[in-house]
Structure formats: C-alpha cells, structure tokens
Amino acid sequence: MSTAVSTAGRTLKPRHAIWVLLLIAAAIVPFVAGEFGLFLGASILALGLYGASFDLLYGYTGLLSFGHSVFFGVGAYAATFAINDYAIGAITSLLIAFIITGIVAIGLGLIAVRVSSHGFVIVTILLALIAHLAASSLTGLTGGTDGLTVLVPMVNLPVLGEFTLFDPMFRYYFTLVVLVVSLFLMYRVTTSPVGLAYRMIRENEKRARLLGYNVTLYKLSAFMLSGAFAGLAGALSMYISGFVSASEFSLTVSGDAIIFTLIGGRGTLIGAVVGAALIELVANQVSELTDAYPLFIGVLLVTTVILEPEGLLGLLKRVKERVLSDDSAEQTESASSREVPGNE
Amino acid sequence: MAPDGKPNAKQSVSNRSISRRSALRGLGAASLVGLAGCTGGSNNGDGGDGGGASGPDKITIGLQADMTGVLASYGYWHKRVLEGYVEELNANDGINGAEVELVVEDTATDSKQGVQAMRKLVQQEGADFVIGSQSSGVSIATNPLAKQLKVPYFPIGEAPSITGADGTRWTIRNNHSTNHAAILAVQYGLENLGKNWTIMYQDYAFGQQYTEWVKREVEGSGTVLTEIPVPVGTSDLNSYLNKVPDDTEVLFNALVGPSALNFLKQSADLGTSGARLGPIASVEGVDVSGLDAGADGAAYVTMLPRRLEEADNEYNRHLRDIARVDESDQVLNGGHYFVSYEALSWIKDAVTETGWSSESDNQAFIEWFETGPSVEQSNAYPQGKKMFRGTDHQAFMDMYIEEISGGKLTVAEHIEVSEPTFDAQSDLSAMSF
Amino acid sequence: MALASDLTIALINGLSWGITIALIALGLNLIFGLLEIVNMAHGSLYMLGAVTGWFVVDATGSFFLALLIAPIAVAVIGVVLERVVLRPIEDDISITLIATFGFLLIFQQLALLTFGPGTRTIEAPITATLQFAGLSYSAYRIVVAVVSVLLIALLYAFLFRTRMGMWMRGVRQDLETASALGVPTSQVYMLTFGLGAAFAALAGVLLAPIVSVNHLMGLDILAVAFIVVIVGGLGSLQGVLVASLLYAFLENFGAVFIAPVEARILTLVIMIVFVLLRPDGVFEEGAI
C-alpha cells in the first residue's frame, strides 16, 4: 500500500507512549475483569475499530459521513452469509467482509464524493436510510429487525490450534489482535504520502487540486478503506454477539461512530478507541443508576464539542504542553487547527 | 491475518523483550502469546452465583427491560409491576423463605444492547432467572445466550419462532405467541365480520408474521383479497389506504407506532371499506381517549382489557394495586403488563414445586414446565387460567376482543381457550441442556 | 378503487402532504442558509412543539392556545441554543452538526422523562370529512395545507417586506457590508434560529392531530426534511417547496403502481439522482 514510509512507523517516539500504554492496559484487562467485563471489553474493542475506521475518513479527509452504519451492517451480513450459507471459516469470513464492504464503499463513494461537503452529509444519510429500510423489509434474507443468530465456527490458528469464540478470554484477545493489526495498517496509511494528501484535502481542497492531486480519487480511496475497516468491525461485532439484525444499519449506529471519534479526538485513530471505551463504560455504569443515560451521553457530547473540540486526546495534549512547556513534543497527527474546508 | 505467534505458547509476556524495530507488531504477537497462555481449556462460563450451596437465602430475578427506544412504554410497565410484586413477595416470606431481589437492565429496544443486558444481568448481577424483553428481536437474540449461560429465560417477545425454530431448552414463554392471537382473531372475524379480508401490515418482522398466520387461517373459510405492506415509520397512510379493495369486509391491520393511530384516523376520514381488526400492540401505550368517533368499532385481540370495568374481579384489582396503575399518569399497556408479573408467579411456583435451591436445580426447574403444568385464575395469575405445553414450553390462555367506542376500549368478546390453538413447531423438550 | 380515483387521491394527498413537509423543512433551510448550521435537532424541535402543544391542550383544552404557546416556547429554546451553545462554534460545520446531534439526544430523553414513553393524541379542532365525486378526504388535512401555505406566504412577506427580513437576506449575501452598515448581525442570527425553531414547532402542533404525539416522532420527519432540503438546494426556499412537493408526489404516485417499500426506496433513489445531477439544488444557487 505505502511505499516511502516516514520513520514514524518504524521507531518508538515519546508520542507513541499513549499507544503503548493503552495496549498494555488492554492486554491486562482480562486479569482484572470479570466474565461480563471480558464481554464488554471485546464489544468495546470492536466498536473502537468501527470508530477508528470512521476517523480515517472524517479525521483525515474532513468528510463527515452519516452513513457509516451501512458499512458496519454490510460487513456483519457479508460475514454472516459466508458462515451460514457457504460454511466458510471464521478468519476467511472476516477477510470476505473486509473486501466486500470495500467494494460496496467504492460504489457508494462514487455517489457521495460527487457532491459538496454539506451535500455529502445528507447523501450519506439517504444511503443509510435506504439500507435500513431495505434490510428491515427483506426479512427472508436478513431476518429483518428480528435478526439472525449466527453460530461462528471454531477459529483455526496456525501452531496454536483451535479456539472457540464462546471462550470469553479467547474472544477478547482475538478482537484485540484484529483491532491492533487494523489500527497498525490504518496508521501506516495515514503516515504515508496518501495520508498526507488526505490531510491536504481536509485543510484546503482547492490547493490540493492546484498542486495536481486527483482529489476525487483520494476521497474515494479514503471512503473505500474506511468502509472496509468498518465492515471488518461489523463482522467482528457479529462474532462477539453471535447475532446480526437490520438495526446494524440504523442512523444511531452511524451516530455512534461520530460520538466515539469526537469524544476521543479526531484525526488520531486511537482517539476513537478511547472514545468508544469511555462512552460504553460510562453508559454501562450510568444505566445502572438511571434510565436517562442517553441524556448523559448527549450532554457529554455537547460539552465536548464546545469546550474541547479535539476530544480527550486534545485535552491530554494540552495538559502535556502545560506541564512540559519546553515544547519538545513534536507535531502530532492530531488536527491542531480547526480549519475545515468551507463550501466553496 | 494474525501475526505469527511464538511457538512456545507457555511463555509469559514478561519474558519477551520488545524489539524497537517494530514495536506494534511485537506487541501484537505478545498479546497473542499471552492469550495462548491464559485460555487453557476454560469452557463456557456458567453465570450467576446461585446464592451459595446451603439453599438460597436470596433469589435474584433479572428483567431485560425496554426502558428506552420504540418499546419504552412496555419497559415502563413491566418494571413497575415487577417492583411492586417483589415488594409484596418479600413482605410475605419471599419465595420459599428466600428474599427476592430484582435487577433491571435497559435493552434500548435493540437486540445487541439486549444481549449485553442479559450478560450483565447474569454475569455481573447474578440473576438466577431472567424475564425477557417485549421485543421479539431481543428475545430471539437472547435465546442462545440463555442456553450458553444456563439460565432459565422467560422472553416476552411474541414472534412464533421464539418457541419454534429459535427456541432452546432454556426458553419458557408464558406470553402468547403471535399465531395464537392471529388464529383467534381470524376465528372471531370470520364469525362476526365477514369473509373477504384485506391485510395491511407494517413491513417488518412483526407485521409479516401476523400476515402469514392470518392468511393461513383465513384461507379455506374466506378470501384474502390483497396484502398492503406499509414501510416502517410511515406517518401518512392515505396512499396505502386507497389500495384497500372496495369489497373488503375485514381490514386486518398489524401496524405499530404512529402508523397505527394514523390508520385509525385516516381510514375513518377516507371511509375505507372493511371492519378494522388487529393486535392490541397497535394501540398499546396509546391514549385512545383523544380519538374521535371515526375510531369507533376498531377491534383488537388482546389478553387483558385495559380498563378495570371490563374485567372487574378481585385478582385484576390486586394486580392494578401492585402496579400502582392509579398513581401513574402514563397510559396503561393493559394487554401486556401482567405478563412479567405472571412470569414471576411461574418462577415462584416452579421453585416451590421442585425445591429449587441453586443453579444445579435448573434442569429440574425446566423439566417441571415440560410436565405441562396448568393454573387457575388467582392473585398470582390475574389474567386467567393458563396451561403450558411441555413440548415447546409455550403457554396458552384465554384472549379478549376489545373494541374502541367513545374513546374507550370495551370488551366485545371473551374467547375461552381450553386447548392449544396450534401445533408445536419445535420440540424444545428433546433438546440438550 | 378505480385507478382514476386512486390518482385523484394521490394528487390531493401529495399536494397537502408536500406543503406540510415544506413547512417543516423551510425552518431547517432558513437556519442553514444564513448560519450554515446543519441542524440535526430540527426534528426534535418539531417533536417538542407537538409535546408542548399536547401539554397546553391538556391543561387548557384550547388547540389555538397550543398553536400560539408551543412555537413561542420552542423559539425561546432555539434562541438560547443558538446564543449559548452554537455561537462559539458556528464557524465549523461538522462541529455544529455534532452539537445539534447531541441536542437531539437530550431533547428526546427530556421528552421521555416528562411526557413519558406512550403515544397520545390531540383532538383535531375540525373533524368533518369532505365528500366530492365519490371520494372522501379529511377536512382538517386540507385546513393544515391551507394554513401551511399561509404561513409560508407570511414568511416570504417577512423576508421581503420588513426591515428585519431585508437584514436577514443582507447578512446572508454579504456579512461584512451588512455589519458595516450597522445591521445587528448577532440579533439577526438569533432571530433566524428562533424563527426556524418556531416553524418546526408550528408544524408539530398542526400535525399532532394527524400523526399523534410521541417522544420519537422527530426522527422520521428529520430524514424527510433533510432530503427535501438537499434536493431543493441548501438555503433556497423555493427549492424546498418544489422538492417537498416532488417528494410527496413521488411517494404517493409510486405507491399506486408498485409495492410501498419499493416506492419509498425508489423515491430516495430518485432524490439521490437529483442531487447528483443538480448538486446545488433545483434552482442552482437559489437566493432567498
């Protein structure tokens, strides 16, 4: 995919600390969490991947899509059909979900990237509505809102042997590995020249065009990659719950991706994972106390965008700069300027 | 896809030195190794703490409640009636001397969220029995999990497949199945309303299931002229109502949410042909007092009349006291709210009959339902007499037809049911635990 | 029913429903045209209007009082929202979109806590049915359509005949010049948002007798409003009118000939095609 990779992907720098810390934290969760915590943990990791896939599109190219749930749903169903109708193995089905969703994303991208940035938001809303309607209605194929139960086959790993996803411990680590590998691949994309072009499009689309970049093609590629990883997340999420339904396509699922990314910090990839963890854990705790927890999420979202538009990671960065103040921290990938291309 | 794991799976993470050349990849492998180290033959989790070995001093009842989302009105009442019932039980020696604890988790009327709620109820709150969601989607998604967690599960969703193709040994449904309601509604309609039917339904699982069973039941004795699917979330029904043939005698409608109310108003406005008949779910949680005369005559198949006057007996009064119906300003989901209450009554009876004391008695608990127990109307079963069919763990009960008249729901007919209305679609009792 | 009468009903229905959709979407587009805010909470403002209307009718029994109080109450909410929350972040489209999405969640949940989970109805002030040529149609729906036309005409008169309306258009066309000429831009922004919110609430009260009141009612309408705004052209009021009628006609006539869900999906697909062919709306760059 990438050719000339900057050194960022190859050596550990102080700014990778958060990645490493999070990974260590994620790896030791199972030793402190109970059985439900393990399940919740795996769910969060899959949702984190979903959020990060959205961030790849929005955080890096500035394209705000409200139709991300379409990819989540397509991926979940692609893997479901692969397993239920063709008896394909677990890991191959994940790859199939990844590829099919990527292809679907190219098709939808051809429609979506043609319009202006505001139009883009609304066209993606339309796409999600169509997908949700169709999936709810075609119960023979999708199971509709009642959904389908999926018996995920055993996972065959070279050397290590066979594992079942019913095993909470394996389920958790399996999800973690898929997430880490996906994040690594996405990260490599963002630090490559392609990622640089994405950011240029976000900061100033006109200038990118003047410099001879084929903006539409870059947007399309971002849409495709983002879609493929969202499809992977959808399939993974289906593995965890053993269940898929037309609700995967609903606008709320699209909203979740936006919430995770914004709360964690856009243009960072890892931020969306942190955001997913924070929101899910908070929702899980607050839901014990009150039924009004969506209110809580709404308030959290509003206060975040007003007080700290760069999310949790932006806040951390500011704190760090305060503390260090000698400005040894180098430029991070996070969007430090709040410039988003206006509608020319 | 996965990076290469180290051949020696017993190695611990700390022994690995992290190579600086590719930190992320190294860590990925490390976690895989760690994983291999700690999944040594652990099998499916068995949920709950069971309250210790020496007979239960506490029985925990989980409620998978639809507190938010489309079915929020159901969640509101199921939670309310169970809170009252648990309080009453604990004031009277609990269940077999064991204190009853109620734990509630929200499903947001969403299957994924519902499955998560089930896990939390069992694995974190230690629920011994779980009373399920009103959503068929949530019920179906939870069934296999209940089996996996080995917890008796009482889903309230009404899709036929819940005790059919999607059922497990651990599924016990004391609520009616869609086909039970459809069959009785059709019998009533054919006898009282006419032979030419048109079906208008919300185009998703709920509406499609009613359509399937109504069609099956009408054919032979009458004709289904046409079926009109209405997309979910449709507010304006005029264009669909215009498709209703003029010679329709019975207009069966399985609609929910805004579509259901608009159906009542707009069919009256347009003078649409056919007597209106449908499941109570269409107007459950809906205030019908604001409807004008155009809604009069619309009939619904239900389990229990919404207003006390229509089934005024001591049991119904007691139920309403427990649910504190008079203290709430919310519209009563009269046809459904007692189902969670009676589920707890069934749990109480089964625990008492089998001498249940911990999760190791769960099999006996389930097998008791497979003997086909039946009960008479009482404070514990205020809706009326019931019987279980052991084969598919499905309960059967009397039904009512209620009609709207003058902004009130009034009983048009009480349908006595003395035997199962349909054949079992699955033999759950032959399945493995 | 015969095809001729089917088509007649589809025509009347498309007309009355289209006008009503336009009433909701106009407020959304007014806000967008001037403030460049994609207001995700617009459907919730419509819902709040209906819910407030129900409370007023419940307390006073007067539908007309509801028609007066609900828009004012919701306009106040809108003004506060614009002033306190959106003003500091107005320069970033995606951030405002997400903030209003947050308010969608907040309003919906507040309605659930106060109004409750059930569905309630408001009795229509007019319950007659009109009979003509063997067809019958609800008189109240005709009234709603007529009132909507009047309200839309009033909005136009306001924009083109009053000083405030001139300011609104001026600020939209050239902010700097307008400021230099002493136009109170801050008030103009506030008023625009308030007006858009009031229109949504008005539509909520007007439609309550037809569609009933529920805390989730804003969701379905939001999607429709978005569709007609994008097809009509962002910021273009005539465009919204045309697109609303187009949408309603497509759906009504489509349902005469093909399965309803297919008609709905086809409508959405045609709308997408429109957006692709005319990305700037039916009237290209339609000035107000």
mmCIF file with all atom_site columns, C-alpha atoms in Angstrom, chain C residues 135-211:
data_model
loop_
_atom_site.group_PDB
_atom_site.id
_atom_site.type_symbol
_atom_site.label_atom_id
_atom_site.label_alt_id
_atom_site.label_comp_id
_atom_site.label_asym_id
_atom_site.label_entity_id
_atom_site.label_seq_id
_atom_site.pdbx_PDB_ins_code
_atom_site.Cartn_x
_atom_site.Cartn_y
_atom_site.Cartn_z
_atom_site.occupancy
_atom_site.B_iso_or_equiv
_atom_site.pdbx_formal_charge
_atom_site.auth_seq_id
_atom_site.auth_comp_id
_atom_site.auth_asym_id
_atom_site.auth_atom_id
_atom_site.pdbx_PDB_model_num
ATOM 1  C CA . LEU C 1 135 ? -64.216 10.371 -2.669 1.00 0.00 ? 135 LEU C CA 1
ATOM 2  C CA . SER C 1 136 ? -63.844 11.484 0.905  1.00 0.00 ? 136 SER C CA 1
ATOM 3  C CA . TYR C 1 137 ? -60.991 13.398 2.437  1.00 0.00 ? 137 TYR C CA 1
ATOM 4  C CA . SER C 1 138 ? -60.249 14.805 5.866  1.00 0.00 ? 138 SER C CA 1
ATOM 5  C CA . ALA C 1 139 ? -61.218 18.454 6.096  1.00 0.00 ? 139 ALA C CA 1
ATOM 6  C CA . TYR C 1 140 ? -58.572 19.055 8.752  1.00 0.00 ? 140 TYR C CA 1
ATOM 7  C CA . ARG C 1 141 ? -55.789 17.937 6.425  1.00 0.00 ? 141 ARG C CA 1
ATOM 8  C CA . ILE C 1 142 ? -56.962 20.417 3.826  1.00 0.00 ? 142 ILE C CA 1
ATOM 9  C CA . VAL C 1 143 ? -57.015 23.071 6.554  1.00 0.00 ? 143 VAL C CA 1
ATOM 10 C CA . VAL C 1 144 ? -53.458 22.181 7.585  1.00 0.00 ? 144 VAL C CA 1
ATOM 11 C CA . ALA C 1 145 ? -52.337 22.505 3.987  1.00 0.00 ? 145 ALA C CA 1
ATOM 12 C CA . VAL C 1 146 ? -54.054 25.876 3.618  1.00 0.00 ? 146 VAL C CA 1
ATOM 13 C CA . VAL C 1 147 ? -52.612 27.137 6.904  1.00 0.00 ? 147 VAL C CA 1
ATOM 14 C CA . SER C 1 148 ? -49.173 25.936 5.805  1.00 0.00 ? 148 SER C CA 1
ATOM 15 C CA . VAL C 1 149 ? -49.500 27.887 2.556  1.00 0.00 ? 149 VAL C CA 1
ATOM 16 C CA . LEU C 1 150 ? -50.486 30.972 4.546  1.00 0.00 ? 150 LEU C CA 1
ATOM 17 C CA . LEU C 1 151 ? -47.545 30.562 6.929  1.00 0.00 ? 151 LEU C CA 1
ATOM 18 C CA . ILE C 1 152 ? -45.125 30.147 4.045  1.00 0.00 ? 152 ILE C CA 1
ATOM 19 C CA . ALA C 1 153 ? -46.566 33.262 2.387  1.00 0.00 ? 153 ALA C CA 1
ATOM 20 C CA . LEU C 1 154 ? -46.165 35.120 5.680  1.00 0.00 ? 154 LEU C CA 1
ATOM 21 C CA . LEU C 1 155 ? -42.536 34.055 5.875  1.00 0.00 ? 155 LEU C CA 1
ATOM 22 C CA . TYR C 1 156 ? -41.949 35.395 2.389  1.00 0.00 ? 156 TYR C CA 1
ATOM 23 C CA . ALA C 1 157 ? -43.660 38.670 3.231  1.00 0.00 ? 157 ALA C CA 1
ATOM 24 C CA . PHE C 1 158 ? -41.483 38.916 6.310  1.00 0.00 ? 158 PHE C CA 1
ATOM 25 C CA . LEU C 1 159 ? -38.291 38.307 4.362  1.00 0.00 ? 159 LEU C CA 1
ATOM 26 C CA . PHE C 1 160 ? -39.098 40.719 1.539  1.00 0.00 ? 160 PHE C CA 1
ATOM 27 C CA . ARG C 1 161 ? -41.260 43.365 3.182  1.00 0.00 ? 161 ARG C CA 1
ATOM 28 C CA . THR C 1 162 ? -39.759 44.028 6.591  1.00 0.00 ? 162 THR C CA 1
ATOM 29 C CA . ARG C 1 163 ? -36.507 45.578 7.662  1.00 0.00 ? 163 ARG C CA 1
ATOM 30 C CA . MET C 1 164 ? -35.529 42.518 9.669  1.00 0.00 ? 164 MET C CA 1
ATOM 31 C CA . GLY C 1 165 ? -36.179 40.328 6.666  1.00 0.00 ? 165 GLY C CA 1
ATOM 32 C CA . MET C 1 166 ? -34.005 42.562 4.494  1.00 0.00 ? 166 MET C CA 1
ATOM 33 C CA . TRP C 1 167 ? -31.284 42.326 7.109  1.00 0.00 ? 167 TRP C CA 1
ATOM 34 C CA . MET C 1 168 ? -31.515 38.565 7.111  1.00 0.00 ? 168 MET C CA 1
ATOM 35 C CA . ARG C 1 169 ? -31.058 38.421 3.371  1.00 0.00 ? 169 ARG C CA 1
ATOM 36 C CA . GLY C 1 170 ? -28.375 41.072 3.506  1.00 0.00 ? 170 GLY C CA 1
ATOM 37 C CA . VAL C 1 171 ? -26.334 39.297 6.155  1.00 0.00 ? 171 VAL C CA 1
ATOM 38 C CA . ARG C 1 172 ? -26.558 36.125 4.136  1.00 0.00 ? 172 ARG C CA 1
ATOM 39 C CA . GLN C 1 173 ? -25.316 37.766 0.964  1.00 0.00 ? 173 GLN C CA 1
ATOM 40 C CA . ASP C 1 174 ? -22.575 39.941 2.379  1.00 0.00 ? 174 ASP C CA 1
ATOM 41 C CA . LEU C 1 175 ? -21.792 39.796 6.044  1.00 0.00 ? 175 LEU C CA 1
ATOM 42 C CA . GLU C 1 176 ? -19.081 42.457 6.057  1.00 0.00 ? 176 GLU C CA 1
ATOM 43 C CA . THR C 1 177 ? -21.076 45.094 4.223  1.00 0.00 ? 177 THR C CA 1
ATOM 44 C CA . ALA C 1 178 ? -24.114 44.395 6.352  1.00 0.00 ? 178 ALA C CA 1
ATOM 45 C CA . SER C 1 179 ? -22.080 44.809 9.539  1.00 0.00 ? 179 SER C CA 1
ATOM 46 C CA . ALA C 1 180 ? -20.528 47.992 8.223  1.00 0.00 ? 180 ALA C CA 1
ATOM 47 C CA . LEU C 1 181 ? -23.986 49.377 7.524  1.00 0.00 ? 181 LEU C CA 1
ATOM 48 C CA . GLY C 1 182 ? -24.917 48.806 11.145 1.00 0.00 ? 182 GLY C CA 1
ATOM 49 C CA . VAL C 1 183 ? -27.055 45.685 10.793 1.00 0.00 ? 183 VAL C CA 1
ATOM 50 C CA . PRO C 1 184 ? -27.190 43.972 14.213 1.00 0.00 ? 184 PRO C CA 1
ATOM 51 C CA . THR C 1 185 ? -25.876 40.660 12.914 1.00 0.00 ? 185 THR C CA 1
ATOM 52 C CA . SER C 1 186 ? -25.968 38.986 16.303 1.00 0.00 ? 186 SER C CA 1
ATOM 53 C CA . GLN C 1 187 ? -29.706 39.626 16.670 1.00 0.00 ? 187 GLN C CA 1
ATOM 54 C CA . VAL C 1 188 ? -30.279 38.564 13.089 1.00 0.00 ? 188 VAL C CA 1
ATOM 55 C CA . TYR C 1 189 ? -28.676 35.213 13.792 1.00 0.00 ? 189 TYR C CA 1
ATOM 56 C CA . MET C 1 190 ? -30.680 34.701 16.940 1.00 0.00 ? 190 MET C CA 1
ATOM 57 C CA . LEU C 1 191 ? -33.920 35.638 15.308 1.00 0.00 ? 191 LEU C CA 1
ATOM 58 C CA . THR C 1 192 ? -33.290 33.379 12.333 1.00 0.00 ? 192 THR C CA 1
ATOM 59 C CA . PHE C 1 193 ? -32.724 30.387 14.559 1.00 0.00 ? 193 PHE C CA 1
ATOM 60 C CA . GLY C 1 194 ? -35.759 31.288 16.646 1.00 0.00 ? 194 GLY C CA 1
ATOM 61 C CA . LEU C 1 195 ? -37.888 31.621 13.534 1.00 0.00 ? 195 LEU C CA 1
ATOM 62 C CA . GLY C 1 196 ? -36.729 28.279 12.152 1.00 0.00 ? 196 GLY C CA 1
ATOM 63 C CA . ALA C 1 197 ? -37.484 26.630 15.502 1.00 0.00 ? 197 ALA C CA 1
ATOM 64 C CA . ALA C 1 198 ? -40.906 28.295 15.692 1.00 0.00 ? 198 ALA C CA 1
ATOM 65 C CA . PHE C 1 199 ? -41.798 26.983 12.258 1.00 0.00 ? 199 PHE C CA 1
ATOM 66 C CA . ALA C 1 200 ? -40.813 23.456 13.236 1.00 0.00 ? 200 ALA C CA 1
ATOM 67 C CA . ALA C 1 201 ? -42.909 23.713 16.405 1.00 0.00 ? 201 ALA C CA 1
ATOM 68 C CA . LEU C 1 202 ? -45.877 25.125 14.495 1.00 0.00 ? 202 LEU C CA 1
ATOM 69 C CA . ALA C 1 203 ? -45.715 22.166 12.149 1.00 0.00 ? 203 ALA C CA 1
ATOM 70 C CA . GLY C 1 204 ? -45.556 19.868 15.180 1.00 0.00 ? 204 GLY C CA 1
ATOM 71 C CA . VAL C 1 205 ? -48.759 21.273 16.679 1.00 0.00 ? 205 VAL C CA 1
ATOM 72 C CA . LEU C 1 206 ? -50.562 21.390 13.337 1.00 0.00 ? 206 LEU C CA 1
ATOM 73 C CA . LEU C 1 207 ? -49.671 17.794 12.539 1.00 0.00 ? 207 LEU C CA 1
ATOM 74 C CA . ALA C 1 208 ? -50.256 16.385 16.037 1.00 0.00 ? 208 ALA C CA 1
ATOM 75 C CA . PRO C 1 209 ? -53.943 15.627 15.380 1.00 0.00 ? 209 PRO C CA 1
ATOM 76 C CA . ILE C 1 210 ? -52.931 13.776 12.214 1.00 0.00 ? 210 ILE C CA 1
ATOM 77 C CA . VAL C 1 211 ? -49.838 11.875 13.293 1.00 0.00 ? 211 VAL C CA 1
#
